[in-house]
Amino acid sequence: MPEDAPSEASIRAALDELLGWQGISRSPQLSELLRYVVEKTLAGDEASIKAYSIAVDVFGRPQTFDPQSDPIVRVQARRLRTLLDQFYERSESRSDVEIRHPLGRYVPEFRSAKPIQHETTSDK
């Protein structure tokens, strides 16, 4: 990870927060997908985060899985992306880190959360 990347502890805290949020926690598959891609990334194993490995390791598909004929990974990744967007748009996060699932990739991005701007008397 880059030097200015959030700490592993901050990323894990953000992951725990997301896994505890009802939008994700009510779907064991989405929870497992999020946990899988974050843990692989933290382990420095981004290269193995592919549709095939996700299908086999997360969704229990057989070794004969064909991502062209079974869209499970694309569908679930889109659902996860939508839920993450909802979570952060609603400002439900208390974490210092945002975990994002960029379009067209399965490797998550970790961003420092924007600091909350408080209005002060000098701002008026």
PDB file of C-alpha atoms in Angstrom:
ATOM      1  CA  MET A   1       0.000   0.000   0.000  1.00  0.00           C
ATOM      2  CA  PRO A   2       1.167   3.583  -0.618  1.00  0.00           C
ATOM      3  CA  GLU A   3       2.857   5.506   2.187  1.00  0.00           C
ATOM      4  CA  ASP A   4      -0.139   7.800   2.670  1.00  0.00           C
ATOM      5  CA  ALA A   5      -2.550   4.848   2.759  1.00  0.00           C
ATOM      6  CA  PRO A   6      -4.700   4.367   5.849  1.00  0.00           C
ATOM      7  CA  SER A   7      -3.337   2.040   8.508  1.00  0.00           C
ATOM      8  CA  GLU A   8      -4.304  -1.610   8.600  1.00  0.00           C
ATOM      9  CA  ALA A   9      -5.981  -1.037  11.972  1.00  0.00           C
ATOM     10  CA  SER A  10      -8.108   1.774  10.503  1.00  0.00           C
ATOM     11  CA  ILE A  11      -9.050  -0.390   7.533  1.00  0.00           C
ATOM     12  CA  ARG A  12     -10.036  -3.264   9.817  1.00  0.00           C
ATOM     13  CA  ALA A  13     -12.133  -0.896  11.951  1.00  0.00           C
ATOM     14  CA  ALA A  14     -13.905   0.324   8.801  1.00  0.00           C
ATOM     15  CA  LEU A  15     -14.446  -3.289   7.701  1.00  0.00           C
ATOM     16  CA  ASP A  16     -15.938  -4.202  11.091  1.00  0.00           C
ATOM     17  CA  GLU A  17     -18.222  -1.180  10.933  1.00  0.00           C
ATOM     18  CA  LEU A  18     -19.471  -2.143   7.462  1.00  0.00           C
ATOM     19  CA  LEU A  19     -19.953  -5.796   8.428  1.00  0.00           C
ATOM     20  CA  GLY A  20     -22.056  -4.656  11.388  1.00  0.00           C
ATOM     21  CA  TRP A  21     -24.250  -2.400   9.249  1.00  0.00           C
ATOM     22  CA  GLN A  22     -27.647  -3.924   8.481  1.00  0.00           C
ATOM     23  CA  GLY A  23     -27.410  -3.157   4.764  1.00  0.00           C
ATOM     24  CA  ILE A  24     -24.508  -5.582   4.422  1.00  0.00           C
ATOM     25  CA  SER A  25     -24.943  -7.847   7.442  1.00  0.00           C
ATOM     26  CA  ARG A  26     -28.325  -9.099   6.249  1.00  0.00           C
ATOM     27  CA  SER A  27     -26.569 -10.719   3.272  1.00  0.00           C
ATOM     28  CA  PRO A  28     -24.009 -13.347   4.283  1.00  0.00           C
ATOM     29  CA  GLN A  29     -22.737 -13.491   0.678  1.00  0.00           C
ATOM     30  CA  LEU A  30     -22.069  -9.756   0.511  1.00  0.00           C
ATOM     31  CA  SER A  31     -20.464  -9.805   3.947  1.00  0.00           C
ATOM     32  CA  GLU A  32     -18.169 -12.626   2.884  1.00  0.00           C
ATOM     33  CA  LEU A  33     -17.329 -10.911  -0.421  1.00  0.00           C
ATOM     34  CA  LEU A  34     -16.364  -7.706   1.377  1.00  0.00           C
ATOM     35  CA  ARG A  35     -14.317  -9.550   4.004  1.00  0.00           C
ATOM     36  CA  TYR A  36     -12.573 -11.639   1.316  1.00  0.00           C
ATOM     37  CA  VAL A  37     -11.466  -8.754  -0.903  1.00  0.00           C
ATOM     38  CA  VAL A  38     -10.348  -6.612   2.045  1.00  0.00           C
ATOM     39  CA  GLU A  39      -8.376  -9.436   3.695  1.00  0.00           C
ATOM     40  CA  LYS A  40      -6.707 -10.424   0.402  1.00  0.00           C
ATOM     41  CA  THR A  41      -5.756  -6.795  -0.222  1.00  0.00           C
ATOM     42  CA  LEU A  42      -4.359  -6.335   3.286  1.00  0.00           C
ATOM     43  CA  ALA A  43      -2.325  -9.526   2.793  1.00  0.00           C
ATOM     44  CA  GLY A  44      -0.813  -8.011  -0.362  1.00  0.00           C
ATOM     45  CA  ASP A  45      -2.516 -10.605  -2.535  1.00  0.00           C
ATOM     46  CA  GLU A  46      -4.455  -8.272  -4.864  1.00  0.00           C
ATOM     47  CA  ALA A  47      -3.355 -10.276  -7.920  1.00  0.00           C
ATOM     48  CA  SER A  48      -5.472 -13.235  -6.811  1.00  0.00           C
ATOM     49  CA  ILE A  49      -8.667 -11.196  -6.515  1.00  0.00           C
ATOM     50  CA  LYS A  50     -10.347 -12.344  -9.718  1.00  0.00           C
ATOM     51  CA  ALA A  51     -13.882 -13.385 -10.618  1.00  0.00           C
ATOM     52  CA  TYR A  52     -12.877 -17.044 -10.662  1.00  0.00           C
ATOM     53  CA  SER A  53     -11.271 -17.068  -7.200  1.00  0.00           C
ATOM     54  CA  ILE A  54     -14.154 -15.081  -5.709  1.00  0.00           C
ATOM     55  CA  ALA A  55     -16.701 -17.471  -7.229  1.00  0.00           C
ATOM     56  CA  VAL A  56     -14.909 -20.542  -5.888  1.00  0.00           C
ATOM     57  CA  ASP A  57     -13.692 -19.196  -2.528  1.00  0.00           C
ATOM     58  CA  VAL A  58     -16.641 -16.976  -1.568  1.00  0.00           C
ATOM     59  CA  PHE A  59     -19.680 -18.287  -3.407  1.00  0.00           C
ATOM     60  CA  GLY A  60     -18.835 -21.980  -3.356  1.00  0.00           C
ATOM     61  CA  ARG A  61     -18.851 -22.439  -7.105  1.00  0.00           C
ATOM     62  CA  PRO A  62     -17.119 -25.579  -8.451  1.00  0.00           C
ATOM     63  CA  GLN A  63     -13.594 -25.577  -9.916  1.00  0.00           C
ATOM     64  CA  THR A  64     -15.266 -25.711 -13.345  1.00  0.00           C
ATOM     65  CA  PHE A  65     -16.781 -22.243 -12.799  1.00  0.00           C
ATOM     66  CA  ASP A  66     -16.977 -20.124 -15.951  1.00  0.00           C
ATOM     67  CA  PRO A  67     -17.370 -16.383 -15.267  1.00  0.00           C
ATOM     68  CA  GLN A  68     -18.731 -15.860 -18.787  1.00  0.00           C
ATOM     69  CA  SER A  69     -21.721 -18.130 -18.233  1.00  0.00           C
ATOM     70  CA  ASP A  70     -22.385 -17.411 -14.528  1.00  0.00           C
ATOM     71  CA  PRO A  71     -22.560 -13.708 -13.579  1.00  0.00           C
ATOM     72  CA  ILE A  72     -22.696 -14.289  -9.788  1.00  0.00           C
ATOM     73  CA  VAL A  73     -19.515 -12.326  -9.056  1.00  0.00           C
ATOM     74  CA  ARG A  74     -20.437  -9.340 -11.250  1.00  0.00           C
ATOM     75  CA  VAL A  75     -23.955  -9.228  -9.810  1.00  0.00           C
ATOM     76  CA  GLN A  76     -22.809  -9.422  -6.199  1.00  0.00           C
ATOM     77  CA  ALA A  77     -19.999  -6.908  -6.766  1.00  0.00           C
ATOM     78  CA  ARG A  78     -22.553  -4.453  -8.180  1.00  0.00           C
ATOM     79  CA  ARG A  79     -24.820  -5.005  -5.156  1.00  0.00           C
ATOM     80  CA  LEU A  80     -21.899  -4.451  -2.790  1.00  0.00           C
ATOM     81  CA  ARG A  81     -20.809  -1.296  -4.640  1.00  0.00           C
ATOM     82  CA  THR A  82     -24.349   0.096  -4.405  1.00  0.00           C
ATOM     83  CA  LEU A  83     -24.579  -0.610  -0.677  1.00  0.00           C
ATOM     84  CA  LEU A  84     -21.182   0.949   0.013  1.00  0.00           C
ATOM     85  CA  ASP A  85     -22.244   4.065  -1.886  1.00  0.00           C
ATOM     86  CA  GLN A  86     -25.467   4.229   0.149  1.00  0.00           C
ATOM     87  CA  PHE A  87     -23.605   3.788   3.418  1.00  0.00           C
ATOM     88  CA  TYR A  88     -21.148   6.600   2.723  1.00  0.00           C
ATOM     89  CA  GLU A  89     -23.707   8.919   1.075  1.00  0.00           C
ATOM     90  CA  ARG A  90     -25.867   8.699   4.202  1.00  0.00           C
ATOM     91  CA  SER A  91     -22.840   9.580   6.332  1.00  0.00           C
ATOM     92  CA  GLU A  92     -23.408   6.547   8.513  1.00  0.00           C
ATOM     93  CA  SER A  93     -19.695   5.920   8.935  1.00  0.00           C
ATOM     94  CA  ARG A  94     -17.836   6.776  12.114  1.00  0.00           C
ATOM     95  CA  SER A  95     -14.587   5.404  10.712  1.00  0.00           C
ATOM     96  CA  ASP A  96     -11.533   7.318   9.510  1.00  0.00           C
ATOM     97  CA  VAL A  97     -11.469   5.155   6.372  1.00  0.00           C
ATOM     98  CA  GLU A  98     -13.836   4.506   3.497  1.00  0.00           C
ATOM     99  CA  ILE A  99     -13.715   1.138   1.761  1.00  0.00           C
ATOM    100  CA  ARG A 100     -14.740   1.534  -1.862  1.00  0.00           C
ATOM    101  CA  HIS A 101     -15.322  -1.078  -4.536  1.00  0.00           C
ATOM    102  CA  PRO A 102     -14.388   0.605  -7.827  1.00  0.00           C
ATOM    103  CA  LEU A 103     -16.299  -0.100 -11.005  1.00  0.00           C
ATOM    104  CA  GLY A 104     -14.636  -2.685 -13.231  1.00  0.00           C
ATOM    105  CA  ARG A 105     -12.393  -4.118 -10.500  1.00  0.00           C
ATOM    106  CA  TYR A 106     -12.720  -6.434  -7.543  1.00  0.00           C
ATOM    107  CA  VAL A 107      -9.793  -5.000  -5.562  1.00  0.00           C
ATOM    108  CA  PRO A 108     -11.109  -2.499  -3.005  1.00  0.00           C
ATOM    109  CA  GLU A 109      -9.740   0.978  -2.462  1.00  0.00           C
ATOM    110  CA  PHE A 110      -9.109   2.412   0.988  1.00  0.00           C
ATOM    111  CA  ARG A 111      -9.534   6.152   1.304  1.00  0.00           C
ATOM    112  CA  SER A 112      -9.162   8.460   4.235  1.00  0.00           C
ATOM    113  CA  ALA A 113     -12.598   9.709   5.159  1.00  0.00           C
ATOM    114  CA  LYS A 114     -13.237  13.377   4.643  1.00  0.00           C
ATOM    115  CA  PRO A 115     -13.013  15.305   7.893  1.00  0.00           C
ATOM    116  CA  ILE A 116     -16.304  16.650   9.174  1.00  0.00           C
ATOM    117  CA  GLN A 117     -16.497  20.412   8.783  1.00  0.00           C
ATOM    118  CA  HIS A 118     -17.892  22.078  11.897  1.00  0.00           C
ATOM    119  CA  GLU A 119     -19.280  25.553  11.635  1.00  0.00           C
ATOM    120  CA  THR A 120     -17.565  27.993  13.930  1.00  0.00           C
ATOM    121  CA  THR A 121     -18.506  31.530  14.892  1.00  0.00           C
ATOM    122  CA  SER A 122     -15.808  32.858  12.534  1.00  0.00           C
ATOM    123  CA  ASP A 123     -17.540  31.035   9.629  1.00  0.00           C
ATOM    124  CA  LYS A 124     -20.700  33.087  10.027  1.00  0.00           C
TER     125      LYS A 124
END
